[in-house]
């Protein structure tokens, strides 16, 4: 059981701060640097640029201090049995500085941890444990994706939001040109970044989003094929049926009548 001991979101230190723990914190300490800092782990100094994070194990000597003022960070401390086994299983590094792929994910998660801890309730501890484990799994999952070029990674949040929109509104008539323009990028550079971040083309995701919605409608209603095609953003049902068969290996009617 993971127990959250303390938590801080968007802590601002106008005059900077030095945290010195020569014998470790005595618990697991997660720190997300929102300002430039430097850290020392086991006597070794290294820079901690903005939007990096580290999880210190309970007995590891460490120190960190600001390189700019005001110094801003998020953090939480926790204890629990079997934590190292869990972290090893998901390939989450201990005592190692990591560049965040999605900094906003960390901030949102720690803000929610703080809110849940303050609100209390009979399920508070269970929710906190689930949220802490989920955060570490999400971070590990992001790091284990094929590494995108640094120039592409800085666009991650914008592209992730755009990708979510494609799947949540498959009926929208959006072109690659319009998507690129919405981010003030050229079409070719937009496509390059999208492929680097997600391992597939934006066109593939647009089609997949439409067909997933089409399958949902086919599974949960009796709408005519033409109506489904329109609701999924197709200009006519012929195009819809051809694309459905190409990607699903059967026609919409065959899909609907499958066992």
Coordinates of C-alpha atoms in Angstrom, one line a residue:
X1 CA 0.0 0.0 0.0
X2 CA 1.4 3.4 -1.0
X3 CA 0.9 6.1 1.6
X4 CA 1.3 9.7 0.6
X5 CA 3.1 11.6 3.3
X6 CA 3.1 15.1 1.9
X7 CA 2.6 16.9 -1.4
X8 CA 3.2 20.3 -2.9
X9 CA 2.0 21.7 -6.2
X10 CA 3.6 24.8 -7.9
X11 CA 5.6 25.7 -4.8
X12 CA 7.2 29.1 -5.4
X13 CA 10.4 30.0 -3.5
X14 CA 11.2 33.7 -4.2
X15 CA 14.6 33.6 -2.7
X16 CA 15.5 30.1 -3.9
X17 CA 15.9 27.0 -1.8
X18 CA 18.5 24.3 -0.9
X19 CA 17.3 20.9 0.1
X20 CA 20.2 18.9 1.7
X21 CA 19.6 15.3 2.8
X22 CA 22.9 13.6 3.5
X23 CA 21.2 10.4 4.7
X24 CA 18.3 10.5 2.2
X25 CA 14.7 11.6 2.9
X26 CA 13.8 8.4 4.7
X27 CA 11.0 8.0 2.2
X28 CA 10.5 8.2 -1.6
X29 CA 10.8 11.8 -2.8
X30 CA 9.6 12.8 -6.2
X31 CA 10.7 16.2 -7.4
X32 CA 9.6 18.0 -10.6
X33 CA 11.7 21.0 -11.5
X34 CA 9.8 23.9 -13.0
X35 CA 12.8 26.1 -12.8
X36 CA 16.5 25.4 -13.5
X37 CA 18.4 23.7 -10.7
X38 CA 21.3 21.5 -9.9
X39 CA 21.3 18.3 -8.0
X40 CA 23.9 16.1 -6.2
X41 CA 23.2 12.4 -5.9
X42 CA 25.8 10.2 -4.1
X43 CA 28.3 13.1 -4.3
X44 CA 27.9 13.6 -8.1
X45 CA 26.6 17.0 -9.3
X46 CA 24.6 17.5 -12.4
X47 CA 22.3 20.2 -13.9
X48 CA 18.5 19.8 -13.5
X49 CA 17.0 21.8 -16.4
X50 CA 13.4 23.1 -16.3
X51 CA 10.8 20.3 -16.8
X52 CA 13.0 17.4 -15.5
X53 CA 12.0 15.1 -12.7
X54 CA 13.6 12.6 -10.4
X55 CA 12.5 10.0 -7.8
X56 CA 14.9 9.6 -4.9
X57 CA 14.9 6.3 -3.0
X58 CA 14.6 6.6 0.8
X59 CA 18.3 6.2 1.7
X60 CA 20.0 7.9 -1.2
X61 CA 22.0 11.0 -0.1
X62 CA 21.0 13.9 -2.2
X63 CA 20.9 17.7 -2.4
X64 CA 19.3 20.1 -4.8
X65 CA 19.3 23.9 -5.1
X66 CA 18.1 26.6 -7.5
X67 CA 19.9 28.1 -10.4
X68 CA 17.3 30.8 -11.0
X69 CA 15.0 32.8 -8.8
X70 CA 12.2 32.4 -8.1
X71 CA 12.5 28.7 -7.8
X72 CA 9.4 26.7 -8.6
X73 CA 8.8 22.9 -8.2
X74 CA 6.2 20.2 -7.6
X75 CA 6.9 17.4 -5.2
X76 CA 5.5 14.6 -3.1
X77 CA 6.8 12.1 -0.5
X78 CA 5.5 8.6 0.0
X79 CA 6.2 5.2 1.6
X80 CA 5.0 1.7 0.7
X81 CA 5.9 -1.9 0.6
X82 CA 6.9 -3.4 -2.7
X83 CA 7.5 0.0 -4.3
X84 CA 10.9 -0.9 -5.8
X85 CA 9.5 -4.1 -7.3
X86 CA 6.7 -2.1 -8.9
X87 CA 9.1 0.5 -10.3
X88 CA 11.4 -2.2 -11.6
X89 CA 8.5 -3.9 -13.3
X90 CA 7.5 -0.8 -15.2
X91 CA 11.1 0.2 -15.8
X92 CA 10.8 3.5 -13.9
X93 CA 14.3 4.8 -12.9
X94 CA 15.3 5.7 -9.4
X95 CA 17.8 8.4 -8.5
X96 CA 18.1 9.4 -12.2
X97 CA 17.1 12.7 -13.7
X98 CA 14.6 12.4 -16.6
X99 CA 13.5 15.0 -19.1
X100 CA 9.7 15.2 -19.0
X101 CA 8.0 14.4 -22.4
X102 CA 4.7 15.9 -21.2
X103 CA 5.4 18.4 -18.3
X104 CA 1.7 19.3 -18.0
X105 CA 0.8 15.7 -17.2
X106 CA 3.0 15.8 -14.1
X107 CA 1.7 19.2 -12.9
X108 CA -1.9 18.1 -13.4
X109 CA -1.3 14.8 -11.6
X110 CA 0.4 16.4 -8.6
X111 CA -2.3 19.1 -8.3
X112 CA -4.9 16.3 -8.2
X113 CA -2.9 14.4 -5.6
X114 CA -2.9 17.5 -3.4
X115 CA -6.6 18.0 -3.9
X116 CA -7.5 14.4 -3.0
X117 CA -5.3 14.4 0.1
X118 CA -6.8 17.6 1.3
X119 CA -10.4 16.6 0.6
X120 CA -10.1 13.3 2.5
X121 CA -12.9 10.7 2.6
X122 CA -13.2 7.0 3.1
X123 CA -11.6 6.1 -0.2
X124 CA -8.9 8.8 -0.1
X125 CA -6.0 6.5 0.5
X126 CA -7.1 4.0 -2.2
X127 CA -7.5 6.9 -4.7
X128 CA -4.1 8.3 -3.9
X129 CA -2.4 5.0 -4.3
X130 CA -4.0 4.4 -7.6
X131 CA -3.1 7.9 -8.8
X132 CA 0.5 7.6 -7.7
X133 CA 0.9 4.2 -9.5
X134 CA -0.9 5.6 -12.6
X135 CA 1.4 8.6 -12.8
X136 CA 4.5 6.5 -12.7
X137 CA 3.1 4.1 -15.3
X138 CA 2.2 7.0 -17.6
X139 CA 5.7 8.5 -17.2
X140 CA 7.4 5.2 -17.9
X141 CA 5.1 4.6 -20.9
X142 CA 6.0 7.9 -22.4
X143 CA 9.7 7.3 -21.9
X144 CA 9.6 3.9 -23.5
X145 CA 8.0 5.0 -26.7
X146 CA 10.4 5.3 -29.6
X147 CA 12.5 8.4 -28.8
X148 CA 11.5 11.4 -30.9
X149 CA 13.9 14.1 -31.9
X150 CA 14.2 16.9 -29.4
X151 CA 12.7 19.4 -31.8
X152 CA 9.6 17.1 -32.1
X153 CA 9.2 16.4 -28.4
X154 CA 8.8 20.1 -27.6
X155 CA 5.5 20.0 -29.6
X156 CA 4.2 17.0 -27.7
X157 CA 1.4 18.6 -25.7
X158 CA 0.0 20.5 -28.7
X159 CA 0.1 17.4 -30.9
X160 CA -1.4 15.2 -28.1
X161 CA -4.3 17.6 -27.7
X162 CA -4.8 17.7 -31.5
X163 CA -4.7 13.9 -31.7
X164 CA -7.3 13.6 -28.9
X165 CA -9.6 16.0 -30.9
X166 CA -9.3 13.8 -34.0
X167 CA -10.5 10.8 -32.1
X168 CA -13.2 12.7 -30.1
X169 CA -14.7 14.4 -33.1
X170 CA -14.3 12.0 -36.1
X171 CA -17.2 13.7 -37.9
X172 CA -15.2 16.9 -38.4
X173 CA -14.0 17.7 -41.9
X174 CA -10.4 18.6 -41.2
X175 CA -7.6 18.4 -43.7
X176 CA -3.9 17.9 -43.0
X177 CA -3.3 21.5 -44.4
X178 CA -5.8 23.0 -41.9
X179 CA -4.3 21.0 -39.0
X180 CA -0.8 22.2 -39.8
X181 CA -2.0 25.7 -40.2
X182 CA -3.6 25.6 -36.7
X183 CA -0.2 25.0 -35.3
X184 CA 1.5 27.5 -37.6
X185 CA 3.6 24.8 -39.2
X186 CA 4.1 23.8 -42.8
X187 CA 2.3 20.7 -44.0
X188 CA 5.5 18.7 -44.5
X189 CA 7.0 19.7 -41.1
X190 CA 3.7 19.0 -39.4
X191 CA 3.6 15.5 -40.9
X192 CA 7.2 14.8 -39.9
X193 CA 6.6 15.8 -36.3
X194 CA 3.4 13.8 -36.0
X195 CA 5.1 10.7 -37.3
X196 CA 8.1 11.2 -35.0
X197 CA 5.8 11.6 -31.9
X198 CA 3.2 8.9 -32.6
X199 CA 4.8 6.4 -35.0
X200 CA 2.0 6.8 -37.6
X201 CA 0.7 9.4 -40.0
X202 CA -2.0 11.9 -39.1
X203 CA -4.1 10.5 -42.0
X204 CA -3.9 7.1 -40.4
X205 CA -5.2 8.5 -37.1
X206 CA -8.0 10.5 -38.9
X207 CA -9.2 7.3 -40.6
X208 CA -8.8 5.1 -37.5
X209 CA -10.8 7.6 -35.5
X210 CA -13.7 7.6 -38.0
X211 CA -13.8 3.9 -38.3
X212 CA -13.7 3.3 -34.6
X213 CA -16.7 5.5 -34.2
X214 CA -18.4 3.8 -37.2
X215 CA -17.9 0.4 -35.5
X216 CA -19.4 1.8 -32.3
X217 CA -22.5 3.0 -34.1
X218 CA -22.8 -0.3 -35.9
X219 CA -22.5 -2.2 -32.7
X220 CA -25.0 0.0 -30.8
X221 CA -27.9 0.9 -33.0
X222 CA -29.7 0.4 -36.2
X223 CA -28.8 3.5 -38.2
X224 CA -28.6 3.2 -42.0
X225 CA -25.2 3.0 -43.5
X226 CA -25.6 6.4 -45.2
X227 CA -26.4 8.0 -41.8
X228 CA -23.4 6.4 -40.2
X229 CA -21.1 7.5 -43.0
X230 CA -22.3 11.1 -42.6
X231 CA -21.9 11.0 -38.8
X232 CA -18.3 9.8 -39.3
X233 CA -17.3 12.6 -41.6
X234 CA -17.6 10.9 -45.0
X235 CA -19.0 12.9 -47.9
X236 CA -20.8 9.8 -49.2
X237 CA -21.5 6.3 -48.2
X238 CA -19.6 4.8 -51.1
X239 CA -16.3 6.2 -49.9
X240 CA -17.1 5.1 -46.4
X241 CA -17.9 1.5 -47.4
X242 CA -14.7 1.3 -49.5
X243 CA -12.5 2.6 -46.7
X244 CA -14.2 0.4 -44.1
X245 CA -13.6 -2.7 -46.2
X246 CA -10.0 -1.8 -46.9
X247 CA -9.1 -1.3 -43.2
X248 CA -11.5 -3.8 -41.5
X249 CA -11.5 -6.6 -44.2
X250 CA -15.3 -6.6 -44.5
X251 CA -18.1 -4.3 -45.4
X252 CA -20.1 -2.4 -42.8
X253 CA -23.1 -4.8 -43.3
X254 CA -20.9 -7.8 -42.9
X255 CA -19.4 -6.3 -39.7
X256 CA -22.9 -5.6 -38.4
X257 CA -24.1 -9.2 -39.1
X258 CA -21.0 -10.9 -37.7
X259 CA -21.6 -13.4 -34.8

